[in-house]
Amino acid sequence: MGTNATDSYLISVTVRTNGFAGGGSGARLGNTWFIENCVFLDNASNGVVVADHCTIQETKALRNRNGIYAMNDCRIVGCTASLNMKGILALDHCTIRDCLVANNTSTGIEVGQSCRVIDNNCANNSFGSTGAGIALTYNGNRVEGNTLARNGYGVYTHSWCSKNLIIGNNATENTYGNYYLGGDERAG
């Protein structure tokens, strides 16, 4: 399912087993989409990919290569991303809030820069790898109030990262450490 349409809605739809011949995504959508109560299941690549200024809420992404992939200025709220390689990926200026991200084989949530990752539950991500419950790939993110248990790392920042605010998280029983702060970072 692919479209460059903008200002559109996708509500209460299940998108399943797409893209196996060409390795495509379950749904690949343009700018300013509103997605609610959908299920993206067993797709060859990403469950759903959205461009800029989109909202995804109360949606499930299960058993895809990557569950939810959002470009810039998006909101992802109250979603479940499980049994994917990566659960939720977001580039810049996104908010990920109140999501359950569990049992993904690599990373639970991965963000670029200036994102807010607030009040999520990230558990059992990174089977046998050094992935993380939450991975920060650039600068200026706020990571607060998340529960991070039994991942490779709880929160992981790359060595070039700086100016990320990581506060008030509950990180426990993460295999390689609760926090790996690669750059000039601090967690409180």
CSV table of C-alpha atoms in Angstrom, one decimal:
chain,number,residue,atom,x,y,z
A,1,MET,CA,0.0,0.0,0.0
A,2,GLY,CA,1.8,3.1,-1.1
A,3,THR,CA,0.6,6.6,-1.8
A,4,ASN,CA,1.9,10.2,-2.0
A,5,ALA,CA,-1.5,11.6,-0.9
A,6,THR,CA,-1.4,14.1,1.9
A,7,ASP,CA,-3.9,15.3,4.5
A,8,SER,CA,-5.4,11.8,4.6
A,9,TYR,CA,-6.7,9.3,7.2
A,10,LEU,CA,-6.2,5.6,7.7
A,11,ILE,CA,-8.4,4.3,10.5
A,12,SER,CA,-9.1,0.7,11.7
A,13,VAL,CA,-7.3,-1.0,8.8
A,14,THR,CA,-5.2,-4.2,8.9
A,15,VAL,CA,-2.3,-4.3,6.4
A,16,ARG,CA,-0.8,-7.8,6.2
A,17,THR,CA,1.9,-9.8,4.3
A,18,ASN,CA,2.8,-7.2,1.8
A,19,GLY,CA,6.0,-6.7,-0.1
A,20,PHE,CA,7.5,-10.2,0.0
A,21,ALA,CA,8.3,-10.4,-3.8
A,22,GLY,CA,9.9,-6.9,-3.8
A,23,GLY,CA,10.7,-6.6,-0.1
A,24,GLY,CA,8.4,-3.6,0.3
A,25,SER,CA,6.6,-2.1,3.3
A,26,GLY,CA,3.1,-2.7,4.5
A,27,ALA,CA,2.1,0.9,3.9
A,28,ARG,CA,4.2,3.8,2.7
A,29,LEU,CA,2.4,7.1,3.1
A,30,GLY,CA,3.0,10.8,2.4
A,31,ASN,CA,2.9,13.9,4.6
A,32,THR,CA,0.2,14.9,7.1
A,33,TRP,CA,-1.4,11.5,7.5
A,34,PHE,CA,-3.5,10.6,10.6
A,35,ILE,CA,-3.3,6.8,11.4
A,36,GLU,CA,-5.4,5.3,14.2
A,37,ASN,CA,-6.3,1.8,15.4
A,38,CYS,CA,-4.5,0.1,12.5
A,39,VAL,CA,-2.5,-3.2,12.5
A,40,PHE,CA,0.6,-3.7,10.3
A,41,LEU,CA,1.5,-7.3,10.5
A,42,ASP,CA,3.9,-9.7,8.8
A,43,ASN,CA,5.2,-7.3,6.1
A,44,ALA,CA,8.5,-7.9,4.4
A,45,SER,CA,10.1,-4.6,5.2
A,46,ASN,CA,8.6,-1.8,7.4
A,47,GLY,CA,5.1,-2.2,8.8
A,48,VAL,CA,4.3,1.5,8.1
A,49,VAL,CA,6.4,4.4,6.8
A,50,VAL,CA,5.1,7.9,7.1
A,51,ALA,CA,6.7,11.2,5.8
A,52,ASP,CA,6.5,14.5,7.7
A,53,HIS,CA,3.9,15.9,10.1
A,54,CYS,CA,2.0,12.7,10.7
A,55,THR,CA,0.2,11.3,13.7
A,56,ILE,CA,0.1,7.5,14.5
A,57,GLN,CA,-1.9,6.5,17.5
A,58,GLU,CA,-3.2,3.3,19.1
A,59,THR,CA,-1.7,1.3,16.3
A,60,LYS,CA,0.1,-2.1,16.3
A,61,ALA,CA,3.2,-3.1,14.3
A,62,LEU,CA,4.0,-6.8,14.7
A,63,ARG,CA,6.5,-9.1,12.9
A,64,ASN,CA,7.8,-6.7,10.3
A,65,ARG,CA,11.5,-5.9,9.6
A,66,ASN,CA,10.9,-2.5,11.2
A,67,GLY,CA,7.6,-1.7,12.9
A,68,ILE,CA,6.9,2.0,12.6
A,69,TYR,CA,9.2,4.4,10.6
A,70,ALA,CA,8.4,8.1,10.8
A,71,MET,CA,10.3,10.9,9.1
A,72,ASN,CA,10.2,14.4,10.7
A,73,ASP,CA,7.8,16.3,13.0
A,74,CYS,CA,5.6,13.2,13.7
A,75,ARG,CA,3.7,12.1,16.8
A,76,ILE,CA,3.5,8.4,17.8
A,77,VAL,CA,1.2,7.8,20.8
A,78,GLY,CA,-0.1,4.8,22.5
A,79,CYS,CA,1.2,2.3,19.9
A,80,THR,CA,2.6,-1.3,20.2
A,81,ALA,CA,5.6,-2.4,18.3
A,82,SER,CA,6.7,-6.0,19.0
A,83,LEU,CA,8.5,-8.9,17.3
A,84,ASN,CA,10.1,-6.7,14.7
A,85,MET,CA,13.8,-6.1,14.1
A,86,LYS,CA,13.5,-2.5,15.2
A,87,GLY,CA,10.2,-1.4,16.9
A,88,ILE,CA,9.9,2.4,16.2
A,89,LEU,CA,12.3,4.5,14.2
A,90,ALA,CA,11.8,8.3,14.0
A,91,LEU,CA,14.1,10.9,12.5
A,92,ASP,CA,13.9,14.5,13.7
A,93,HIS,CA,11.6,16.5,15.9
A,94,CYS,CA,9.2,13.6,16.7
A,95,THR,CA,7.3,12.7,19.9
A,96,ILE,CA,7.0,9.1,20.9
A,97,ARG,CA,4.8,8.7,24.0
A,98,ASP,CA,3.0,6.0,26.0
A,99,CYS,CA,4.1,3.1,23.6
A,100,LEU,CA,4.8,-0.5,24.4
A,101,VAL,CA,7.9,-1.6,22.5
A,102,ALA,CA,8.9,-5.1,23.4
A,103,ASN,CA,10.6,-8.3,22.0
A,104,ASN,CA,12.2,-6.6,19.0
A,105,THR,CA,15.4,-8.4,17.9
A,106,SER,CA,17.5,-5.2,17.7
A,107,THR,CA,16.4,-1.9,19.1
A,108,GLY,CA,13.1,-0.9,20.7
A,109,ILE,CA,13.0,2.9,19.8
A,110,GLU,CA,15.6,4.7,17.7
A,111,VAL,CA,15.5,8.5,17.2
A,112,GLY,CA,17.5,11.1,15.4
A,113,GLN,CA,17.6,14.6,16.8
A,114,SER,CA,15.4,16.9,18.9
A,115,CYS,CA,12.9,14.2,19.7
A,116,ARG,CA,10.9,13.6,22.8
A,117,VAL,CA,10.7,9.9,24.0
A,118,ILE,CA,8.4,10.0,27.0
A,119,ASP,CA,6.7,7.4,29.3
A,120,ASN,CA,7.2,4.4,27.1
A,121,ASN,CA,7.7,0.8,28.2
A,122,CYS,CA,10.7,-0.9,26.4
A,123,ALA,CA,11.4,-4.5,27.4
A,124,ASN,CA,13.2,-7.5,26.1
A,125,ASN,CA,14.6,-5.8,23.0
A,126,SER,CA,17.9,-6.9,21.4
A,127,PHE,CA,17.9,-10.7,21.5
A,128,GLY,CA,21.6,-11.6,21.7
A,129,SER,CA,22.7,-8.2,20.3
A,130,THR,CA,23.9,-5.0,21.8
A,131,GLY,CA,20.8,-3.0,20.7
A,132,ALA,CA,18.9,-1.0,23.2
A,133,GLY,CA,15.5,-0.2,24.6
A,134,ILE,CA,16.1,3.4,23.4
A,135,ALA,CA,18.9,4.4,21.0
A,136,LEU,CA,19.8,8.1,20.3
A,137,THR,CA,21.7,8.7,17.1
A,138,TYR,CA,22.0,12.5,17.2
A,139,ASN,CA,21.7,15.4,19.6
A,140,GLY,CA,19.1,17.4,21.6
A,141,ASN,CA,16.7,14.6,22.5
A,142,ARG,CA,14.6,14.4,25.7
A,143,VAL,CA,14.3,10.9,27.2
A,144,GLU,CA,12.1,10.9,30.3
A,145,GLY,CA,9.9,8.6,32.4
A,146,ASN,CA,10.5,5.5,30.4
A,147,THR,CA,10.6,1.9,31.8
A,148,LEU,CA,13.6,0.0,30.3
A,149,ALA,CA,14.0,-3.6,31.3
A,150,ARG,CA,15.9,-6.6,30.0
A,151,ASN,CA,17.2,-4.9,26.8
A,152,GLY,CA,20.8,-5.0,25.5
A,153,TYR,CA,21.3,-1.5,26.9
A,154,GLY,CA,18.5,0.6,28.5
A,155,VAL,CA,19.5,3.8,26.8
A,156,TYR,CA,22.3,4.0,24.2
A,157,THR,CA,23.9,7.1,22.8
A,158,HIS,CA,26.5,7.1,20.0
A,159,SER,CA,29.9,8.7,20.7
A,160,TRP,CA,29.2,11.7,18.5
A,161,CYS,CA,26.0,12.6,20.5
A,162,SER,CA,25.7,15.5,22.8
A,163,LYS,CA,23.1,17.7,24.6
A,164,ASN,CA,20.6,14.9,25.1
A,165,LEU,CA,18.5,15.1,28.3
A,166,ILE,CA,18.0,11.7,29.9
A,167,ILE,CA,16.1,11.9,33.2
A,168,GLY,CA,13.7,10.1,35.4
A,169,ASN,CA,13.8,6.7,33.6
A,170,ASN,CA,13.5,3.4,35.3
A,171,ALA,CA,16.2,1.2,33.8
A,172,THR,CA,16.8,-2.3,35.3
A,173,GLU,CA,18.3,-5.7,34.3
A,174,ASN,CA,19.6,-4.5,30.9
A,175,THR,CA,22.3,-7.0,29.8
A,176,TYR,CA,25.2,-4.7,28.9
A,177,GLY,CA,24.2,-1.8,31.2
A,178,ASN,CA,21.3,0.5,31.9
A,179,TYR,CA,23.0,3.4,30.2
A,180,TYR,CA,25.7,3.6,27.5
A,181,LEU,CA,26.4,7.3,27.1
A,182,GLY,CA,28.9,7.5,24.3
A,183,GLY,CA,29.4,11.3,24.0
A,184,ASP,CA,29.3,14.2,26.5
A,185,GLU,CA,26.1,12.9,28.1
A,186,ARG,CA,24.7,12.5,31.5
A,187,ALA,CA,21.7,10.5,32.9
A,188,GLY,CA,19.8,11.4,36.0
